[in-house]
PDB file of C-alpha atoms and ligand atoms in Angstrom:
ATOM      1  CA  MET A   1    -208.302-178.022 -49.452  1.00  0.00           C
ATOM      2  CA  ALA A   2    -211.533-179.933 -48.748  1.00  0.00           C
ATOM      3  CA  TYR A   3    -213.147-178.638 -45.574  1.00  0.00           C
ATOM      4  CA  THR A   4    -215.513-180.652 -43.389  1.00  0.00           C
ATOM      5  CA  SER A   5    -216.666-178.079 -40.832  1.00  0.00           C
ATOM      6  CA  ILE A   6    -216.792-174.835 -42.787  1.00  0.00           C
ATOM      7  CA  LEU A   7    -218.130-173.764 -46.185  1.00  0.00           C
ATOM      8  CA  VAL A   8    -216.110-171.312 -48.229  1.00  0.00           C
ATOM      9  CA  GLU A   9    -217.164-169.217 -51.201  1.00  0.00           C
ATOM     10  CA  THR A  10    -216.272-165.963 -52.897  1.00  0.00           C
ATOM     11  CA  ILE A  11    -218.779-163.285 -53.857  1.00  0.00           C
ATOM     12  CA  GLU A  12    -217.053-160.838 -56.211  1.00  0.00           C
ATOM     13  CA  ASN A  13    -214.043-159.737 -54.130  1.00  0.00           C
ATOM     14  CA  VAL A  14    -215.473-160.805 -50.774  1.00  0.00           C
ATOM     15  CA  GLY A  15    -214.482-164.088 -49.141  1.00  0.00           C
ATOM     16  CA  LEU A  16    -217.324-165.760 -47.224  1.00  0.00           C
ATOM     17  CA  ILE A  17    -216.727-168.432 -44.587  1.00  0.00           C
ATOM     18  CA  ARG A  18    -219.702-170.230 -43.013  1.00  0.00           C
ATOM     19  CA  LEU A  19    -219.135-172.199 -39.818  1.00  0.00           C
ATOM     20  CA  ASN A  20    -220.865-175.475 -40.589  1.00  0.00           C
ATOM     21  CA  ARG A  21    -221.540-177.814 -37.673  1.00  0.00           C
ATOM     22  CA  PRO A  22    -225.267-177.035 -37.418  1.00  0.00           C
ATOM     23  CA  GLN A  23    -226.125-180.061 -35.253  1.00  0.00           C
ATOM     24  CA  GLN A  24    -223.665-178.832 -32.616  1.00  0.00           C
ATOM     25  CA  LEU A  25    -224.667-175.159 -32.935  1.00  0.00           C
ATOM     26  CA  ASN A  26    -221.292-174.604 -34.642  1.00  0.00           C
ATOM     27  CA  ALA A  27    -219.342-175.523 -31.498  1.00  0.00           C
ATOM     28  CA  LEU A  28    -215.733-174.645 -32.239  1.00  0.00           C
ATOM     29  CA  ASN A  29    -213.808-177.916 -32.156  1.00  0.00           C
ATOM     30  CA  SER A  30    -210.164-178.164 -33.190  1.00  0.00           C
ATOM     31  CA  VAL A  31    -210.980-179.312 -36.752  1.00  0.00           C
ATOM     32  CA  LEU A  32    -213.273-176.333 -37.340  1.00  0.00           C
ATOM     33  CA  MET A  33    -210.760-173.873 -35.874  1.00  0.00           C
ATOM     34  CA  GLU A  34    -207.906-175.307 -37.969  1.00  0.00           C
ATOM     35  CA  GLU A  35    -210.043-175.065 -41.109  1.00  0.00           C
ATOM     36  CA  LEU A  36    -211.140-171.529 -40.231  1.00  0.00           C
ATOM     37  CA  ALA A  37    -207.558-170.328 -39.694  1.00  0.00           C
ATOM     38  CA  THR A  38    -206.438-172.016 -42.934  1.00  0.00           C
ATOM     39  CA  ALA A  39    -209.314-170.532 -44.969  1.00  0.00           C
ATOM     40  CA  LEU A  40    -208.688-167.064 -43.537  1.00  0.00           C
ATOM     41  CA  GLU A  41    -204.996-167.265 -44.417  1.00  0.00           C
ATOM     42  CA  ALA A  42    -205.846-168.389 -47.962  1.00  0.00           C
ATOM     43  CA  PHE A  43    -208.173-165.396 -48.424  1.00  0.00           C
ATOM     44  CA  ASP A  44    -205.535-163.114 -46.921  1.00  0.00           C
ATOM     45  CA  ARG A  45    -203.007-164.289 -49.542  1.00  0.00           C
ATOM     46  CA  ASP A  46    -205.479-164.002 -52.446  1.00  0.00           C
ATOM     47  CA  GLU A  47    -205.095-160.558 -54.059  1.00  0.00           C
ATOM     48  CA  ALA A  48    -208.576-160.761 -55.565  1.00  0.00           C
ATOM     49  CA  ILE A  49    -210.147-160.869 -52.075  1.00  0.00           C
ATOM     50  CA  ARG A  50    -210.480-157.510 -50.360  1.00  0.00           C
ATOM     51  CA  CYS A  51    -212.695-158.257 -47.352  1.00  0.00           C
ATOM     52  CA  ILE A  52    -213.820-161.382 -45.481  1.00  0.00           C
ATOM     53  CA  VAL A  53    -217.140-162.305 -43.830  1.00  0.00           C
ATOM     54  CA  ILE A  54    -217.472-165.040 -41.206  1.00  0.00           C
ATOM     55  CA  THR A  55    -220.959-166.283 -40.410  1.00  0.00           C
ATOM     56  CA  GLY A  56    -222.811-169.253 -38.958  1.00  0.00           C
ATOM     57  CA  ASN A  57    -226.489-169.883 -39.586  1.00  0.00           C
ATOM     58  CA  GLU A  58    -229.701-168.281 -38.363  1.00  0.00           C
ATOM     59  CA  ARG A  59    -229.821-170.366 -35.153  1.00  0.00           C
ATOM     60  CA  ALA A  60    -226.187-170.024 -34.131  1.00  0.00           C
ATOM     61  CA  PHE A  61    -223.073-168.114 -35.019  1.00  0.00           C
ATOM     62  CA  ALA A  62    -221.283-170.453 -32.576  1.00  0.00           C
ATOM     63  CA  ALA A  63    -222.304-171.707 -29.111  1.00  0.00           C
ATOM     64  CA  GLY A  64    -218.706-171.751 -27.902  1.00  0.00           C
ATOM     65  CA  ALA A  65    -215.755-174.079 -27.792  1.00  0.00           C
ATOM     66  CA  ASP A  66    -216.710-177.740 -28.148  1.00  0.00           C
ATOM     67  CA  ILE A  67    -217.383-178.750 -24.543  1.00  0.00           C
ATOM     68  CA  LYS A  68    -217.430-182.460 -25.431  1.00  0.00           C
ATOM     69  CA  GLU A  69    -213.952-182.231 -26.948  1.00  0.00           C
ATOM     70  CA  MET A  70    -212.368-180.712 -23.838  1.00  0.00           C
ATOM     71  CA  ALA A  71    -214.509-182.021 -20.948  1.00  0.00           C
ATOM     72  CA  GLU A  72    -212.081-184.739 -19.817  1.00  0.00           C
ATOM     73  CA  ALA A  73    -208.801-183.018 -20.702  1.00  0.00           C
ATOM     74  CA  SER A  74    -206.184-182.462 -18.002  1.00  0.00           C
ATOM     75  CA  ALA A  75    -204.434-179.135 -17.536  1.00  0.00           C
ATOM     76  CA  VAL A  76    -201.248-180.636 -18.951  1.00  0.00           C
ATOM     77  CA  GLU A  77    -203.099-181.899 -22.034  1.00  0.00           C
ATOM     78  CA  MET A  78    -204.678-178.456 -22.527  1.00  0.00           C
ATOM     79  CA  LEU A  79    -201.255-176.852 -22.204  1.00  0.00           C
ATOM     80  CA  LEU A  80    -199.562-179.270 -24.595  1.00  0.00           C
ATOM     81  CA  ARG A  81    -202.349-179.166 -27.207  1.00  0.00           C
ATOM     82  CA  ASP A  82    -202.527-175.372 -26.835  1.00  0.00           C
ATOM     83  CA  HIS A  83    -205.484-175.171 -29.231  1.00  0.00           C
ATOM     84  CA  ILE A  84    -206.060-171.529 -28.425  1.00  0.00           C
ATOM     85  CA  ALA A  85    -202.655-170.630 -29.930  1.00  0.00           C
ATOM     86  CA  ARG A  86    -204.388-171.187 -33.287  1.00  0.00           C
ATOM     87  CA  TRP A  87    -206.392-168.036 -32.581  1.00  0.00           C
ATOM     88  CA  ASP A  88    -203.207-165.952 -33.030  1.00  0.00           C
ATOM     89  CA  ARG A  89    -203.431-166.806 -36.736  1.00  0.00           C
ATOM     90  CA  ILE A  90    -206.833-165.090 -36.886  1.00  0.00           C
ATOM     91  CA  GLN A  91    -205.397-162.013 -35.251  1.00  0.00           C
ATOM     92  CA  ARG A  92    -202.656-161.858 -37.897  1.00  0.00           C
ATOM     93  CA  ILE A  93    -205.099-161.621 -40.850  1.00  0.00           C
ATOM     94  CA  ARG A  94    -204.480-158.257 -42.526  1.00  0.00           C
ATOM     95  CA  LYS A  95    -207.718-157.896 -44.457  1.00  0.00           C
ATOM     96  CA  PRO A  96    -210.856-156.698 -42.675  1.00  0.00           C
ATOM     97  CA  ILE A  97    -213.073-159.431 -41.259  1.00  0.00           C
ATOM     98  CA  ILE A  98    -216.784-158.892 -40.606  1.00  0.00           C
ATOM     99  CA  ALA A  99    -218.705-161.245 -38.308  1.00  0.00           C
ATOM    100  CA  ALA A 100    -222.323-161.702 -39.424  1.00  0.00           C
ATOM    101  CA  VAL A 101    -223.980-162.962 -36.241  1.00  0.00           C
ATOM    102  CA  SER A 102    -227.404-164.514 -35.777  1.00  0.00           C
ATOM    103  CA  GLY A 103    -228.655-166.620 -32.863  1.00  0.00           C
ATOM    104  CA  TRP A 104    -226.268-167.992 -30.253  1.00  0.00           C
ATOM    105  CA  CYS A 105    -222.927-166.241 -30.011  1.00  0.00           C
ATOM    106  CA  LEU A 106    -221.531-167.638 -26.785  1.00  0.00           C
ATOM    107  CA  GLY A 107    -218.186-168.327 -25.149  1.00  0.00           C
ATOM    108  CA  GLY A 108    -215.603-168.984 -27.866  1.00  0.00           C
ATOM    109  CA  GLY A 109    -218.268-167.932 -30.391  1.00  0.00           C
ATOM    110  CA  CYS A 110    -218.475-164.473 -28.839  1.00  0.00           C
ATOM    111  CA  GLU A 111    -214.665-164.410 -28.622  1.00  0.00           C
ATOM    112  CA  LEU A 112    -214.449-165.259 -32.330  1.00  0.00           C
ATOM    113  CA  ALA A 113    -216.910-162.493 -33.236  1.00  0.00           C
ATOM    114  CA  MET A 114    -214.861-160.062 -31.128  1.00  0.00           C
ATOM    115  CA  ALA A 115    -211.647-161.173 -32.858  1.00  0.00           C
ATOM    116  CA  CYS A 116    -213.241-159.927 -36.095  1.00  0.00           C
ATOM    117  CA  ASP A 117    -213.100-156.224 -36.994  1.00  0.00           C
ATOM    118  CA  ILE A 118    -216.808-155.421 -37.268  1.00  0.00           C
ATOM    119  CA  ILE A 119    -219.847-157.280 -35.926  1.00  0.00           C
ATOM    120  CA  ILE A 120    -223.189-157.059 -37.750  1.00  0.00           C
ATOM    121  CA  ALA A 121    -225.905-158.710 -35.663  1.00  0.00           C
ATOM    122  CA  SER A 122    -229.371-159.951 -36.457  1.00  0.00           C
ATOM    123  CA  GLU A 123    -232.170-158.977 -34.052  1.00  0.00           C
ATOM    124  CA  THR A 124    -232.118-162.571 -32.806  1.00  0.00           C
ATOM    125  CA  ALA A 125    -228.430-162.612 -31.852  1.00  0.00           C
ATOM    126  CA  VAL A 126    -227.595-163.484 -28.244  1.00  0.00           C
ATOM    127  CA  PHE A 127    -224.147-162.729 -26.869  1.00  0.00           C
ATOM    128  CA  GLY A 128    -222.598-164.183 -23.753  1.00  0.00           C
ATOM    129  CA  GLN A 129    -219.572-165.557 -21.958  1.00  0.00           C
ATOM    130  CA  PRO A 130    -221.236-168.409 -20.013  1.00  0.00           C
ATOM    131  CA  GLU A 131    -218.011-170.323 -19.264  1.00  0.00           C
ATOM    132  CA  ILE A 132    -218.434-169.633 -15.537  1.00  0.00           C
ATOM    133  CA  ASN A 133    -221.463-171.965 -15.571  1.00  0.00           C
ATOM    134  CA  ILE A 134    -219.320-174.917 -16.671  1.00  0.00           C
ATOM    135  CA  GLY A 135    -216.545-174.306 -14.162  1.00  0.00           C
ATOM    136  CA  VAL A 136    -214.121-172.278 -16.244  1.00  0.00           C
ATOM    137  CA  MET A 137    -213.733-168.747 -17.612  1.00  0.00           C
ATOM    138  CA  PRO A 138    -213.215-167.208 -21.058  1.00  0.00           C
ATOM    139  CA  GLY A 139    -209.942-168.412 -22.594  1.00  0.00           C
ATOM    140  CA  ALA A 140    -209.749-166.988 -26.114  1.00  0.00           C
ATOM    141  CA  GLY A 141    -209.928-163.265 -25.447  1.00  0.00           C
ATOM    142  CA  GLY A 142    -213.257-162.797 -23.630  1.00  0.00           C
ATOM    143  CA  THR A 143    -211.906-161.140 -20.504  1.00  0.00           C
ATOM    144  CA  GLN A 144    -209.778-158.776 -22.579  1.00  0.00           C
ATOM    145  CA  ARG A 145    -211.810-157.957 -25.694  1.00  0.00           C
ATOM    146  CA  LEU A 146    -215.230-157.801 -24.021  1.00  0.00           C
ATOM    147  CA  THR A 147    -213.855-155.477 -21.338  1.00  0.00           C
ATOM    148  CA  ARG A 148    -212.347-153.198 -23.964  1.00  0.00           C
ATOM    149  CA  ALA A 149    -215.564-153.281 -26.014  1.00  0.00           C
ATOM    150  CA  ILE A 150    -218.212-152.646 -23.342  1.00  0.00           C
ATOM    151  CA  GLY A 151    -216.282-151.523 -20.245  1.00  0.00           C
ATOM    152  CA  LYS A 152    -215.419-153.157 -16.945  1.00  0.00           C
ATOM    153  CA  SER A 153    -218.749-153.169 -15.144  1.00  0.00           C
ATOM    154  CA  LYS A 154    -220.837-154.754 -17.903  1.00  0.00           C
ATOM    155  CA  ALA A 155    -218.036-157.182 -18.836  1.00  0.00           C
ATOM    156  CA  MET A 156    -217.617-158.255 -15.208  1.00  0.00           C
ATOM    157  CA  GLU A 157    -221.348-158.824 -14.834  1.00  0.00           C
ATOM    158  CA  MET A 158    -221.510-160.953 -17.977  1.00  0.00           C
ATOM    159  CA  ILE A 159    -218.350-162.940 -17.253  1.00  0.00           C
ATOM    160  CA  LEU A 160    -219.015-163.524 -13.545  1.00  0.00           C
ATOM    161  CA  THR A 161    -222.680-164.517 -13.965  1.00  0.00           C
ATOM    162  CA  GLY A 162    -222.776-165.846 -17.533  1.00  0.00           C
ATOM    163  CA  ARG A 163    -225.704-163.510 -18.272  1.00  0.00           C
ATOM    164  CA  TYR A 164    -226.635-163.208 -21.940  1.00  0.00           C
ATOM    165  CA  MET A 165    -226.915-159.931 -23.793  1.00  0.00           C
ATOM    166  CA  SER A 166    -229.514-159.283 -26.510  1.00  0.00           C
ATOM    167  CA  ALA A 167    -228.534-157.828 -29.856  1.00  0.00           C
ATOM    168  CA  ARG A 168    -230.085-154.469 -28.956  1.00  0.00           C
ATOM    169  CA  GLU A 169    -228.201-154.353 -25.645  1.00  0.00           C
ATOM    170  CA  ALA A 170    -225.001-155.314 -27.447  1.00  0.00           C
ATOM    171  CA  GLU A 171    -225.535-152.476 -29.906  1.00  0.00           C
ATOM    172  CA  ALA A 172    -226.189-149.960 -27.110  1.00  0.00           C
ATOM    173  CA  ALA A 173    -223.054-151.168 -25.293  1.00  0.00           C
ATOM    174  CA  GLY A 174    -220.887-150.808 -28.418  1.00  0.00           C
ATOM    175  CA  LEU A 175    -220.170-154.515 -28.887  1.00  0.00           C
ATOM    176  CA  VAL A 176    -221.753-154.610 -32.344  1.00  0.00           C
ATOM    177  CA  SER A 177    -221.811-151.930 -34.984  1.00  0.00           C
ATOM    178  CA  ARG A 178    -225.342-152.557 -36.238  1.00  0.00           C
ATOM    179  CA  VAL A 179    -228.455-154.672 -35.608  1.00  0.00           C
ATOM    180  CA  VAL A 180    -230.620-155.588 -38.593  1.00  0.00           C
ATOM    181  CA  PRO A 181    -233.602-157.911 -39.185  1.00  0.00           C
ATOM    182  CA  VAL A 182    -232.701-161.590 -39.220  1.00  0.00           C
ATOM    183  CA  GLU A 183    -233.807-161.921 -42.851  1.00  0.00           C
ATOM    184  CA  VAL A 184    -231.055-159.583 -44.038  1.00  0.00           C
ATOM    185  CA  TYR A 185    -228.154-159.897 -41.559  1.00  0.00           C
ATOM    186  CA  LEU A 186    -225.892-161.818 -43.943  1.00  0.00           C
ATOM    187  CA  GLU A 187    -226.895-159.732 -46.950  1.00  0.00           C
ATOM    188  CA  GLU A 188    -226.114-156.590 -44.949  1.00  0.00           C
ATOM    189  CA  ALA A 189    -222.708-157.928 -43.854  1.00  0.00           C
ATOM    190  CA  ILE A 190    -221.835-158.830 -47.456  1.00  0.00           C
ATOM    191  CA  ARG A 191    -223.019-155.400 -48.645  1.00  0.00           C
ATOM    192  CA  LEU A 192    -220.737-153.764 -46.068  1.00  0.00           C
ATOM    193  CA  ALA A 193    -217.867-156.073 -47.079  1.00  0.00           C
ATOM    194  CA  LYS A 194    -218.320-155.051 -50.737  1.00  0.00           C
ATOM    195  CA  GLU A 195    -218.302-151.413 -49.681  1.00  0.00           C
ATOM    196  CA  ILE A 196    -214.956-151.912 -47.899  1.00  0.00           C
ATOM    197  CA  ALA A 197    -213.691-154.015 -50.810  1.00  0.00           C
ATOM    198  CA  ALA A 198    -214.314-151.052 -53.122  1.00  0.00           C
ATOM    199  CA  ARG A 199    -211.882-148.886 -51.117  1.00  0.00           C
ATOM    200  CA  PRO A 200    -208.096-148.646 -51.748  1.00  0.00           C
ATOM    201  CA  PRO A 201    -206.759-151.916 -50.306  1.00  0.00           C
ATOM    202  CA  ILE A 202    -203.443-150.716 -48.886  1.00  0.00           C
ATOM    203  CA  ALA A 203    -205.108-147.815 -47.067  1.00  0.00           C
ATOM    204  CA  VAL A 204    -207.743-150.262 -45.758  1.00  0.00           C
ATOM    205  CA  ARG A 205    -205.052-152.622 -44.555  1.00  0.00           C
ATOM    206  CA  LEU A 206    -203.038-149.942 -42.767  1.00  0.00           C
ATOM    207  CA  ALA A 207    -206.168-148.357 -41.274  1.00  0.00           C
ATOM    208  CA  LYS A 208    -207.162-151.729 -39.788  1.00  0.00           C
ATOM    209  CA  GLU A 209    -203.655-152.091 -38.392  1.00  0.00           C
ATOM    210  CA  ALA A 210    -203.796-148.617 -36.841  1.00  0.00           C
ATOM    211  CA  VAL A 211    -207.221-149.120 -35.226  1.00  0.00           C
ATOM    212  CA  ASN A 212    -206.073-152.431 -33.745  1.00  0.00           C
ATOM    213  CA  LYS A 213    -202.988-150.681 -32.409  1.00  0.00           C
ATOM    214  CA  ALA A 214    -205.316-148.593 -30.225  1.00  0.00           C
ATOM    215  CA  PHE A 215    -205.964-151.727 -28.159  1.00  0.00           C
ATOM    216  CA  GLU A 216    -202.291-152.522 -27.697  1.00  0.00           C
ATOM    217  CA  THR A 217    -200.513-149.316 -26.890  1.00  0.00           C
ATOM    218  CA  SER A 218    -200.455-145.913 -25.179  1.00  0.00           C
ATOM    219  CA  LEU A 219    -202.155-142.945 -26.872  1.00  0.00           C
ATOM    220  CA  ARG A 220    -198.796-141.270 -27.534  1.00  0.00           C
ATOM    221  CA  ASP A 221    -197.335-144.384 -29.231  1.00  0.00           C
ATOM    222  CA  GLY A 222    -200.592-145.024 -31.077  1.00  0.00           C
ATOM    223  CA  LEU A 223    -200.657-141.499 -32.491  1.00  0.00           C
ATOM    224  CA  GLU A 224    -197.024-141.824 -33.574  1.00  0.00           C
ATOM    225  CA  TYR A 225    -197.782-145.187 -35.228  1.00  0.00           C
ATOM    226  CA  GLU A 226    -200.825-143.749 -37.010  1.00  0.00           C
ATOM    227  CA  ARG A 227    -198.810-140.787 -38.298  1.00  0.00           C
ATOM    228  CA  ARG A 228    -196.115-143.053 -39.772  1.00  0.00           C
ATOM    229  CA  LEU A 229    -198.693-145.208 -41.551  1.00  0.00           C
ATOM    230  CA  PHE A 230    -200.387-142.048 -42.862  1.00  0.00           C
ATOM    231  CA  TYR A 231    -197.083-140.794 -44.332  1.00  0.00           C
ATOM    232  CA  ILE A 232    -196.289-144.238 -45.788  1.00  0.00           C
ATOM    233  CA  LEU A 233    -199.545-144.141 -47.773  1.00  0.00           C
ATOM    234  CA  PHE A 234    -198.051-141.290 -49.796  1.00  0.00           C
ATOM    235  CA  ALA A 235    -195.776-143.932 -51.358  1.00  0.00           C
ATOM    236  CA  THR A 236    -198.797-145.608 -52.967  1.00  0.00           C
ATOM    237  CA  GLU A 237    -200.201-144.956 -56.434  1.00  0.00           C
ATOM    238  CA  ASP A 238    -203.655-145.075 -54.891  1.00  0.00           C
ATOM    239  CA  GLN A 239    -202.938-141.993 -52.770  1.00  0.00           C
ATOM    240  CA  LYS A 240    -201.960-140.012 -55.893  1.00  0.00           C
ATOM    241  CA  GLU A 241    -204.958-141.369 -57.788  1.00  0.00           C
ATOM    242  CA  GLY A 242    -207.370-140.688 -54.905  1.00  0.00           C
ATOM    243  CA  MET A 243    -206.328-137.094 -54.384  1.00  0.00           C
ATOM    244  CA  ARG A 244    -206.044-136.297 -58.115  1.00  0.00           C
ATOM    245  CA  ALA A 245    -209.475-137.834 -58.741  1.00  0.00           C
ATOM    246  CA  PHE A 246    -210.928-135.610 -56.028  1.00  0.00           C
ATOM    247  CA  ILE A 247    -209.386-132.495 -57.572  1.00  0.00           C
ATOM    248  CA  GLU A 248    -210.428-133.527 -61.101  1.00  0.00           C
ATOM    249  CA  LYS A 249    -213.972-134.302 -59.836  1.00  0.00           C
ATOM    250  CA  ARG A 250    -213.959-137.910 -61.099  1.00  0.00           C
ATOM    251  CA  LYS A 251    -214.239-141.349 -59.536  1.00  0.00           C
ATOM    252  CA  ALA A 252    -210.915-142.821 -58.406  1.00  0.00           C
ATOM    253  CA  GLU A 253    -209.711-146.126 -59.824  1.00  0.00           C
ATOM    254  CA  TRP A 254    -207.825-148.123 -57.225  1.00  0.00           C
ATOM    255  CA  LYS A 255    -204.885-150.316 -58.201  1.00  0.00           C
ATOM    256  CA  GLY A 256    -203.904-151.695 -54.812  1.00  0.00           C
ATOM    257  CA  ARG A 257    -200.390-150.388 -55.436  1.00  0.00           C
TER     258      ARG A 257
HETATM  259  N1  CO8 B   1    -220.027-177.659 -27.235  1.00  0.00           N
HETATM  260  C1  CO8 B   1    -220.453-178.878 -27.676  1.00  0.00           C
HETATM  261  N2  CO8 B   1    -221.728-179.114 -28.065  1.00  0.00           N
HETATM  262  C2  CO8 B   1    -222.609-178.094 -27.973  1.00  0.00           C
HETATM  263  C3  CO8 B   1    -222.229-176.819 -27.514  1.00  0.00           C
HETATM  264  C4  CO8 B   1    -220.881-176.613 -27.132  1.00  0.00           C
HETATM  265  N3  CO8 B   1    -220.412-175.425 -26.723  1.00  0.00           N
HETATM  266  N4  CO8 B   1    -223.343-176.018 -27.514  1.00  0.00           N
HETATM  267  C5  CO8 B   1    -224.353-176.780 -27.984  1.00  0.00           C
HETATM  268  N5  CO8 B   1    -223.918-178.029 -28.265  1.00  0.00           N
HETATM  269  C6  CO8 B   1    -224.695-179.150 -28.781  1.00  0.00           C
HETATM  270  C7  CO8 B   1    -225.581-179.764 -27.708  1.00  0.00           C
HETATM  271  O1  CO8 B   1    -224.854-180.664 -26.909  1.00  0.00           O
HETATM  272  C8  CO8 B   1    -226.651-180.422 -28.532  1.00  0.00           C
HETATM  273  O2  CO8 B   1    -226.123-181.635 -29.034  1.00  0.00           O
HETATM  274  P1  CO8 B   1    -227.008-182.993 -28.946  1.00  0.00           P
HETATM  275  O3  CO8 B   1    -228.204-182.717 -29.835  1.00  0.00           O
HETATM  276  O4  CO8 B   1    -226.081-184.036 -29.480  1.00  0.00           O
HETATM  277  O5  CO8 B   1    -227.396-183.155 -27.512  1.00  0.00           O
HETATM  278  C9  CO8 B   1    -226.814-179.479 -29.715  1.00  0.00           C
HETATM  279  O6  CO8 B   1    -225.609-178.697 -29.764  1.00  0.00           O
HETATM  280  C10 CO8 B   1    -227.996-178.529 -29.569  1.00  0.00           C
HETATM  281  O7  CO8 B   1    -227.855-177.873 -28.310  1.00  0.00           O
HETATM  282  P2  CO8 B   1    -229.036-177.791 -27.239  1.00  0.00           P
HETATM  283  O8  CO8 B   1    -229.929-178.985 -27.338  1.00  0.00           O
HETATM  284  O9  CO8 B   1    -228.426-177.502 -25.919  1.00  0.00           O
HETATM  285  O10 CO8 B   1    -229.847-176.514 -27.792  1.00  0.00           O
HETATM  286  P3  CO8 B   1    -230.746-175.481 -26.962  1.00  0.00           P
HETATM  287  O11 CO8 B   1    -231.429-174.649 -27.985  1.00  0.00           O
HETATM  288  O12 CO8 B   1    -231.582-176.204 -25.961  1.00  0.00           O
HETATM  289  O13 CO8 B   1    -229.687-174.589 -26.126  1.00  0.00           O
HETATM  290  C11 CO8 B   1    -227.670-173.253 -25.843  1.00  0.00           C
HETATM  291  C12 CO8 B   1    -228.813-173.731 -26.815  1.00  0.00           C
HETATM  292  C13 CO8 B   1    -228.265-172.362 -24.767  1.00  0.00           C
HETATM  293  C14 CO8 B   1    -226.693-172.477 -26.696  1.00  0.00           C
HETATM  294  C15 CO8 B   1    -226.992-174.486 -25.194  1.00  0.00           C
HETATM  295  O14 CO8 B   1    -226.667-175.428 -26.204  1.00  0.00           O
HETATM  296  C16 CO8 B   1    -225.728-174.162 -24.444  1.00  0.00           C
HETATM  297  O15 CO8 B   1    -225.815-173.653 -23.333  1.00  0.00           O
HETATM  298  N6  CO8 B   1    -224.550-174.461 -25.031  1.00  0.00           N
HETATM  299  C17 CO8 B   1    -223.280-174.275 -24.368  1.00  0.00           C
HETATM  300  C18 CO8 B   1    -222.900-172.817 -24.278  1.00  0.00           C
HETATM  301  C19 CO8 B   1    -221.576-172.666 -23.551  1.00  0.00           C
HETATM  302  O16 CO8 B   1    -221.460-172.975 -22.394  1.00  0.00           O
HETATM  303  N7  CO8 B   1    -220.573-172.146 -24.273  1.00  0.00           N
HETATM  304  C20 CO8 B   1    -219.264-171.943 -23.731  1.00  0.00           C
HETATM  305  C21 CO8 B   1    -218.382-173.113 -23.999  1.00  0.00           C
HETATM  306  S1  CO8 B   1    -216.786-172.993 -23.234  1.00  0.00           S
HETATM  307  C22 CO8 B   1    -215.921-171.937 -24.241  1.00  0.00           C
HETATM  308  O17 CO8 B   1    -216.431-171.468 -25.216  1.00  0.00           O
HETATM  309  C23 CO8 B   1    -214.497-171.618 -23.861  1.00  0.00           C
HETATM  310  C24 CO8 B   1    -213.840-170.739 -24.905  1.00  0.00           C
HETATM  311  C25 CO8 B   1    -212.355-170.638 -24.715  1.00  0.00           C
HETATM  312  C26 CO8 B   1    -211.543-171.519 -25.595  1.00  0.00           C
HETATM  313  C27 CO8 B   1    -211.834-171.429 -27.084  1.00  0.00           C
HETATM  314  C28 CO8 B   1    -211.174-172.578 -27.827  1.00  0.00           C
HETATM  315  C29 CO8 B   1    -211.898-172.872 -29.183  1.00  0.00           C
END
């Protein structure tokens, strides 16, 4: 498929998607979001791809939903178009997704980064949910994911005032896993993606599923779920290979079976 608002490439067994509306600071319009969901699903189906990176450019990961696209919409139009339903497709991707964030990461942009599994930020990254300043509120997960990531008090302050958060503050609050110099943020995200891609893919997939379950369920149910997935992994060849390789003091060779 020919994309107009994203760029897609593969680097060994990592799939890289660049949001590509630089003039609009990668504002997430419906075309871009449709292309992003389609590209993610294609990588998810491709057995050669083991991990995915989503990035923007140095100036902006994404400055939010496209305000110009929705400014004059009525509530009924918003409901009927239901653009945000497309975001469920991102949530269903089974392979790990890393967000490599530099510059503006606001509104829907911050929500997209939080929908990924790991966020690597450049020192210049700025996070925020400024929707309140244009008369609305977060609509694609901000009130839920930000609150789970950084706690109620900080999330409330950001969402009710629209205050931005620096990369360092985001790291201290637990929103991002690491902050690195702007010159290497993408390189670092790809390096991490390759590291994950070198791990046994079924175990990676189930581990992602189990961690995400922690946000959806009680501790008791989550522990039960985790235990079942752990036992299921003993049906894979990679479990036998991994444990035998350890005992035989050699490097394991993963088959993804
Ligand atoms: N939508 C549309 N266009 C945008 C957006 C946006 N969110 N952000 C920036 N742009 C455009 C500007 O209009 C400008 O275009 P032009 O050159 O044609 O005037 C261009 O990008 C460059 O922007 P600025 O000149 O404003 O650049 P500055 O460096 O001066 O400022 C800021 C950068 C601070 C990031 C500023 O652009 C800004 O405040 N942007 C809006 C941030 C915002 O409010 N985001 C939240 C949007 S609402 C939202 O995300 C709801 C999410 C829930 C639904 C998700 C569905 C996808």
